[in-house]
GROMACS .gro file of C-alpha atoms in nm:
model
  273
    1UNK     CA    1   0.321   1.768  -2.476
    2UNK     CA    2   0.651   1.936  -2.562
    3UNK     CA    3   0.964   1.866  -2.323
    4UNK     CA    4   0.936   2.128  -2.135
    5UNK     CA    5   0.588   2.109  -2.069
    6UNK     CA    6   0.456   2.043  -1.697
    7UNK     CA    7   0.287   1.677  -1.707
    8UNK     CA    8  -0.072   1.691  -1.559
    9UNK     CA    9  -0.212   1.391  -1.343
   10UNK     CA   10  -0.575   1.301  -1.328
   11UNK     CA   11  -0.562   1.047  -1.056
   12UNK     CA   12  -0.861   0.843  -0.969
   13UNK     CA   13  -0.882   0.633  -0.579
   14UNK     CA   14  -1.055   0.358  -0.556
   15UNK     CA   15  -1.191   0.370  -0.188
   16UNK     CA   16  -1.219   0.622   0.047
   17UNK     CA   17  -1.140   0.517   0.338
   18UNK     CA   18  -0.908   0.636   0.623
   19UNK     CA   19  -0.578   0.625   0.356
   20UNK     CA   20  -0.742   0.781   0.068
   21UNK     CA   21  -0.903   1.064   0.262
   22UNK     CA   22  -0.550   1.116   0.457
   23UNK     CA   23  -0.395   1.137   0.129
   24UNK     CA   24  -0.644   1.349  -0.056
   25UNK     CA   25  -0.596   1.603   0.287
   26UNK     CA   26  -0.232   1.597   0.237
   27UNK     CA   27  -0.242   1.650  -0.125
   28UNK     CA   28  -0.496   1.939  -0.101
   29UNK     CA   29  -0.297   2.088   0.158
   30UNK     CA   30  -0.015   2.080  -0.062
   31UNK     CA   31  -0.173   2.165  -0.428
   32UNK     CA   32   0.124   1.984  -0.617
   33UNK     CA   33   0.082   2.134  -0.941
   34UNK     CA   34  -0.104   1.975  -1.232
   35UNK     CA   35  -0.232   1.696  -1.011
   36UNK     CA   36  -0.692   1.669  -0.994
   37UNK     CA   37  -0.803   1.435  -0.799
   38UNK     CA   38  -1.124   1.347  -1.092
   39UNK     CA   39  -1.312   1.063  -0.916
   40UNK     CA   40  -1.341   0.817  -0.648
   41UNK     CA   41  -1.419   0.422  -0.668
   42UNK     CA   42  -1.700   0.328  -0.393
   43UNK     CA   43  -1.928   0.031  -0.397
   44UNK     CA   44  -2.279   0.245  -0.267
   45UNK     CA   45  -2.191   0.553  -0.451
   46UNK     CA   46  -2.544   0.703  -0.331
   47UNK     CA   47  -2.434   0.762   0.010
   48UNK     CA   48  -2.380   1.132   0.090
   49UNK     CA   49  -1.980   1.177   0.156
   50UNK     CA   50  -1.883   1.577   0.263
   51UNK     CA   51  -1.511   1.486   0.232
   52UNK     CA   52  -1.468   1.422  -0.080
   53UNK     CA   53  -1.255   1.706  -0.291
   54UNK     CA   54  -1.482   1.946  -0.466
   55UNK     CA   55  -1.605   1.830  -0.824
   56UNK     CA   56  -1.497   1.516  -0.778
   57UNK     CA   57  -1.714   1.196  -0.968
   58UNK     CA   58  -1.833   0.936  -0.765
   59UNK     CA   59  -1.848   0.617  -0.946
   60UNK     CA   60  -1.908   0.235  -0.864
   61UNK     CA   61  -1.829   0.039  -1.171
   62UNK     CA   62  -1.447  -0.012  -1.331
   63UNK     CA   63  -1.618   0.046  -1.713
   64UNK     CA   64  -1.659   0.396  -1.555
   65UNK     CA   65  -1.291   0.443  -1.581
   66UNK     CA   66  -1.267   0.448  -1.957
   67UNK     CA   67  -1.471   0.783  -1.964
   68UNK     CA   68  -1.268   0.993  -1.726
   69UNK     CA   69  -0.924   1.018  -1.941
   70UNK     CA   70  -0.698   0.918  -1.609
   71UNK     CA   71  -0.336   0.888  -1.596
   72UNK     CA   72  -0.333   0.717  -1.251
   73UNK     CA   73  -0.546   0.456  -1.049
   74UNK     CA   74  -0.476   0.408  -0.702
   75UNK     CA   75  -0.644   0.132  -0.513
   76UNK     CA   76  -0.696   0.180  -0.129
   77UNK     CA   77  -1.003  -0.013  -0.073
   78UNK     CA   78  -0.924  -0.375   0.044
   79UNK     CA   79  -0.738  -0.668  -0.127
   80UNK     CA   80  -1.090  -0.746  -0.314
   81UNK     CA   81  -1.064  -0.468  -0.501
   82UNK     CA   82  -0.765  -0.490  -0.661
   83UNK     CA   83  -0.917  -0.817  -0.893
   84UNK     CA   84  -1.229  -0.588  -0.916
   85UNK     CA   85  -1.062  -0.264  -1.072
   86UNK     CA   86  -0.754  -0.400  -1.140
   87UNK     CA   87  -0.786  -0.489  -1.554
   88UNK     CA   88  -0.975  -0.203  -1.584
   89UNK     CA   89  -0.726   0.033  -1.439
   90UNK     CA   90  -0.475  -0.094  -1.681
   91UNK     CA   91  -0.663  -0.030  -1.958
   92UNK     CA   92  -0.740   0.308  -1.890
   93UNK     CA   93  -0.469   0.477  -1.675
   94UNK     CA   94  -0.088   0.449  -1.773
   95UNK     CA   95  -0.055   0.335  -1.394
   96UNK     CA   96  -0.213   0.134  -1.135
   97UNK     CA   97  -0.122   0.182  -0.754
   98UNK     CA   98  -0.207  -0.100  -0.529
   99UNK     CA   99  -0.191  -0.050  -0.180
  100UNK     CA  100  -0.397  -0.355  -0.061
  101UNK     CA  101  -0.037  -0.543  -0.218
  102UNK     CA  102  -0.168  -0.888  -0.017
  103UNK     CA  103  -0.419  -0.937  -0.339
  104UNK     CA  104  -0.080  -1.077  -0.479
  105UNK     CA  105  -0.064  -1.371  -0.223
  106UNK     CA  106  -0.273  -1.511  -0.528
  107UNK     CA  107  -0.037  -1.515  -0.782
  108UNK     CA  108  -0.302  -1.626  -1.064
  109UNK     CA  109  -0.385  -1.250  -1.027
  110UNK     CA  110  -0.115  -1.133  -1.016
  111UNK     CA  111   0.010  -1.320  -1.379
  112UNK     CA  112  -0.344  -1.170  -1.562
  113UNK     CA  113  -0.285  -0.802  -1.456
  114UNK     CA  114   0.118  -0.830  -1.562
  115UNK     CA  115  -0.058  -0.944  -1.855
  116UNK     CA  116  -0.293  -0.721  -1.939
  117UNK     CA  117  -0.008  -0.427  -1.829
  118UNK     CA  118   0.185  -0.546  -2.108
  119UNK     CA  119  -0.065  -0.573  -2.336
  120UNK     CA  120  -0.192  -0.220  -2.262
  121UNK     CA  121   0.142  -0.063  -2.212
  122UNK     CA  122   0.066   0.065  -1.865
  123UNK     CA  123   0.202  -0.027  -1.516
  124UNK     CA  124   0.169  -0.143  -1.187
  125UNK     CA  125   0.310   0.017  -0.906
  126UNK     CA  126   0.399  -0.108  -0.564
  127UNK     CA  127   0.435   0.165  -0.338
  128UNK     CA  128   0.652   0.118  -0.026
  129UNK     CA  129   0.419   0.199   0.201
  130UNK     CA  130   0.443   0.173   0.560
  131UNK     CA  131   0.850   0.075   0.468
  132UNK     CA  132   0.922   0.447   0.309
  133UNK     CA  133   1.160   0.330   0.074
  134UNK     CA  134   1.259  -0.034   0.005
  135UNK     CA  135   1.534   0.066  -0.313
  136UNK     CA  136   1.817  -0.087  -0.194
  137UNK     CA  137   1.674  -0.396  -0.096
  138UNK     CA  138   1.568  -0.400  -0.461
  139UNK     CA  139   1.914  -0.290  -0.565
  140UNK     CA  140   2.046  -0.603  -0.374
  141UNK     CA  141   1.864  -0.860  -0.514
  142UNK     CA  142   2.020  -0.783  -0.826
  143UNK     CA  143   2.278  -1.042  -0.712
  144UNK     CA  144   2.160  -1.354  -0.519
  145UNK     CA  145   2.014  -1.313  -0.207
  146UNK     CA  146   2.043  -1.550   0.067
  147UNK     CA  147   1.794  -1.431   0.343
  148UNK     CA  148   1.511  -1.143   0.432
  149UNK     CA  149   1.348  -1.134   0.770
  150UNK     CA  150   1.077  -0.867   0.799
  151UNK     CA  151   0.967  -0.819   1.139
  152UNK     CA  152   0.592  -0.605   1.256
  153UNK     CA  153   0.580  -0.476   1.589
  154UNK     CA  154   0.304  -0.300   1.664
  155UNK     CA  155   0.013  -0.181   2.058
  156UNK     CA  156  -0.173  -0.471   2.110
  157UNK     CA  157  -0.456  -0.250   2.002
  158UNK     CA  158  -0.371  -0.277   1.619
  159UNK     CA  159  -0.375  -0.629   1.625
  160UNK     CA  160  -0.772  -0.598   1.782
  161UNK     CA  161  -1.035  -0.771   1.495
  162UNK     CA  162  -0.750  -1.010   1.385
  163UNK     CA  163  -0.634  -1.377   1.444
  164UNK     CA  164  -0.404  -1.271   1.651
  165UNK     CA  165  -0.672  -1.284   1.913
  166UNK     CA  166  -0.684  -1.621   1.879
  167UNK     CA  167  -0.320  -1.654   1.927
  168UNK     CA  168  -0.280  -1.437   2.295
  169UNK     CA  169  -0.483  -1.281   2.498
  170UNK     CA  170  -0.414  -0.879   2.368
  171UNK     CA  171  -0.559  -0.743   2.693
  172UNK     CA  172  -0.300  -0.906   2.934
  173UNK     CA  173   0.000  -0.868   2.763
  174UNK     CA  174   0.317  -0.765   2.974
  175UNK     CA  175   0.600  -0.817   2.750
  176UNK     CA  176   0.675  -0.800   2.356
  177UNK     CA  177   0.538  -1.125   2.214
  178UNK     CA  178   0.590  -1.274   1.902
  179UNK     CA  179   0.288  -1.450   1.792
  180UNK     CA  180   0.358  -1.565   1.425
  181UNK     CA  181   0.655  -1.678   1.215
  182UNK     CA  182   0.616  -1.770   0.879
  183UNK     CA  183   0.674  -1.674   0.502
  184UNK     CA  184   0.568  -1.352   0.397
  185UNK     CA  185   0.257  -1.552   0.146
  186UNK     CA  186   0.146  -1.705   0.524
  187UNK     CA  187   0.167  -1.330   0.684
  188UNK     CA  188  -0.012  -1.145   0.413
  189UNK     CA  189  -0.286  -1.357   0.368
  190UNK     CA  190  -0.378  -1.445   0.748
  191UNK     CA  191  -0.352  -1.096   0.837
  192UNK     CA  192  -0.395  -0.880   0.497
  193UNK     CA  193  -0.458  -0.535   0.706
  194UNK     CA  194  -0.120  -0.557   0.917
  195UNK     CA  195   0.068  -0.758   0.730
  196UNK     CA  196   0.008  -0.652   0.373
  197UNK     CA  197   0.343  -0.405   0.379
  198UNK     CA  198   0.494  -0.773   0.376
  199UNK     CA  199   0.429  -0.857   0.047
  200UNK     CA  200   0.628  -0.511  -0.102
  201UNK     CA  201   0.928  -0.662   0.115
  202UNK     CA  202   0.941  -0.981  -0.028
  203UNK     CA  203   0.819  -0.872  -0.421
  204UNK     CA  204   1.104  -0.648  -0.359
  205UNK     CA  205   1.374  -0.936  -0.247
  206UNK     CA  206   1.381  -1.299  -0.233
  207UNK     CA  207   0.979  -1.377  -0.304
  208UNK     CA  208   0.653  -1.436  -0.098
  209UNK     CA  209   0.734  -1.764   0.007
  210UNK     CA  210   1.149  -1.731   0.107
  211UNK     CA  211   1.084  -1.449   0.313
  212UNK     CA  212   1.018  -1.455   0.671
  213UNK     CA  213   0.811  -1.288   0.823
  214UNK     CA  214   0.771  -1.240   1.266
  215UNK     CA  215   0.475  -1.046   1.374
  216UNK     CA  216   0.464  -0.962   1.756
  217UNK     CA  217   0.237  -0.738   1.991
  218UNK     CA  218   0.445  -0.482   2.236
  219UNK     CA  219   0.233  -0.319   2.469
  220UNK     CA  220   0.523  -0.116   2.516
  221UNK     CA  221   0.496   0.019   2.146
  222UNK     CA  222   0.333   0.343   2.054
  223UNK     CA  223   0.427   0.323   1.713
  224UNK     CA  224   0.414   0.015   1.405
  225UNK     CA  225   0.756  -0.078   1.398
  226UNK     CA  226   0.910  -0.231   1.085
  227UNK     CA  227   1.265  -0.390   1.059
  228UNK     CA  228   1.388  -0.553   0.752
  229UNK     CA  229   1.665  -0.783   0.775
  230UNK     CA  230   1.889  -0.886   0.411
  231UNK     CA  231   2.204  -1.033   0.338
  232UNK     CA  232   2.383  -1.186   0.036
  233UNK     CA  233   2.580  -1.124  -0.189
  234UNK     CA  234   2.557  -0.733  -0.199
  235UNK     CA  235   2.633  -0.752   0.182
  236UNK     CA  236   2.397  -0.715   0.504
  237UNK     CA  237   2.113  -0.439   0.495
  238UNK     CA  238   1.919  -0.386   0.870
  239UNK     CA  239   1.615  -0.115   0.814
  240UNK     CA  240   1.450  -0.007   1.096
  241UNK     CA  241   1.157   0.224   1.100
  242UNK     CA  242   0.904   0.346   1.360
  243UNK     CA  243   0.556   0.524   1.211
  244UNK     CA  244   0.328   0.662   1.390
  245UNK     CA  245   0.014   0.503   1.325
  246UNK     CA  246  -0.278   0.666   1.120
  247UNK     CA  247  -0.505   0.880   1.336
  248UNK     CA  248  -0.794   0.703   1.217
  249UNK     CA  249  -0.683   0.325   1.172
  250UNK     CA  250  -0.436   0.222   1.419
  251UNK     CA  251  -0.332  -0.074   1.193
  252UNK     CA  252  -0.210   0.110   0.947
  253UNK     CA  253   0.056   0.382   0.972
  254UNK     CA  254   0.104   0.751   0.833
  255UNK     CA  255   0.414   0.638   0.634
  256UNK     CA  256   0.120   0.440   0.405
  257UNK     CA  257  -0.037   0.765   0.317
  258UNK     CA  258   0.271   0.963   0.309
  259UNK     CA  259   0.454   0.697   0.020
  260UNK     CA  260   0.126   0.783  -0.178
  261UNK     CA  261   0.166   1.136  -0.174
  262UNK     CA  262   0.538   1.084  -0.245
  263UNK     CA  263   0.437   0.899  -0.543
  264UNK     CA  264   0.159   1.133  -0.675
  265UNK     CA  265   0.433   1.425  -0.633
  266UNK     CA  266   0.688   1.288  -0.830
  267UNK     CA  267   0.442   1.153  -1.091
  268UNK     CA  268   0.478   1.579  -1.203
  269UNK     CA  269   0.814   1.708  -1.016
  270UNK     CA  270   1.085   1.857  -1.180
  271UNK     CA  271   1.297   1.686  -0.959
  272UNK     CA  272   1.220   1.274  -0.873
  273UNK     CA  273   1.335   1.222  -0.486
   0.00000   0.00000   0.00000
């Protein structure tokens, strides 16, 4: 491919759950040039699925990936997954996209697939998810950093099917009311389907186990609420966002799906934003 050629992008999800279908929706919606969408990871790849794009592969083992020529692997399936597909990815795609970013609570894994990234010469790719954009928290920790607090607020609804259940009774709630406080490691890996956006915040500061992490349940909240708190030697940084949360998983929000787009996008724009 010359310099001036347009880079193509044969992208491969693994899952296809509420994230990857919201993303494949937006991206077929949009048609960003020279990106196919040539197969989709699933574990019973019998089962009939009308959603999927048209002419796209079905497959259901990772030594599947080294026939399909891919230039991107994006995990959206669960923090299992990412030990399942992850080497495999690697090998065969110049990136690997891991949403389900609480797999790297264990950092065992996370040490084999930096290792087989440099072996292979490929990369792995943290998107900011639910956050939108973490770079100047990343910028900061250039220099020493001395604290990050990462607070989730989020309807008691989202926090339905989790420990927090355990913790306060969801259904009676009057007030906001924090229920955990802890390091993000604690956060991720207690609750890996609200708190995983945790581990981007602290990979992209101080670590998993120096930053803290408060999780509360507002039944005043419509939206997940994020706020990100840094300071140190760069100065003070206080992000704040508000997402609404996806249509068809209330734990998650639309800003997950829309950082994927984002990232498939500029994978092949002219311009990176």
């Amino acid at each position: 491919m010359s310099a001036f050629d347009r880079p193509r992008l044969n992208l491969c999800f693994v899952g296809w759950g509420a994230i990857a279908r919201r993303v494949g929706e937006l991206l077929a919606e949009r048609h960003p040039q020279g990106v196919n969408i040539v197969a989709v990871a699933v574990r019973d790849h019998n089962r009939r699925r009308d959603d999927l794009p048209a002419g796209v592969r079905l497959i259901s083992e990772p030594s599947e990936l080294a026939e399909l020529d891919l230039d991107m692997v994006i995990e959206a399936a669960g923090r299992d997954a990412v030990a399942v597909w992850g080497e495999a990815a690697l090998r065969c795609a110049a990136s690997f996209i891991i949403s389900s970013t609480s797999a790297f609570c264990d950092d065992a894994l996370l040490q084999r697939l930096v290792s087989v990234a440099e072996k292979a010469g490929s990369r792995i790719v943290m998107p900011s998810g639910a956050l939108g954009d973490l770079g100047a928290l990343t910028a900061a920790s250039i220099l020493p950093l001395k604290e990050v607090v990462h607070t989730i607020i989020k309807p008691p609804r989202a926090w339905r099917g989790t420990a927090a259940e355990t913790m306060l009774d969801l259904e009676a709630l009057e007030a906001a009311s924090p229920f955990f406080e802890g390091s993000a490691r604690e956060a991720a890996d207690r609750f890996p389907q609200n708190a995983n956006v945790a581990v981007i915040s602290a990979l992209s500061g101080i670590g998993l186990d120096r930053t803290r992490v408060v999780l509360v349940a507002d039944p005043a909240a419509s939206r997940n609420a994020h706020r990100v708190e840094a300071s140190g030697a760069f100065g003070r940084l206080d992000l704040t966002l508000e997402n609404e949360p996806l249509a068809t998983n209330p734990k998650s929000s639309e800003m997950t799906a829309l950082s994927l787009v984002r990232l498939v996008e500029n994978a092949v724009a002219p311009i990176v934003r």
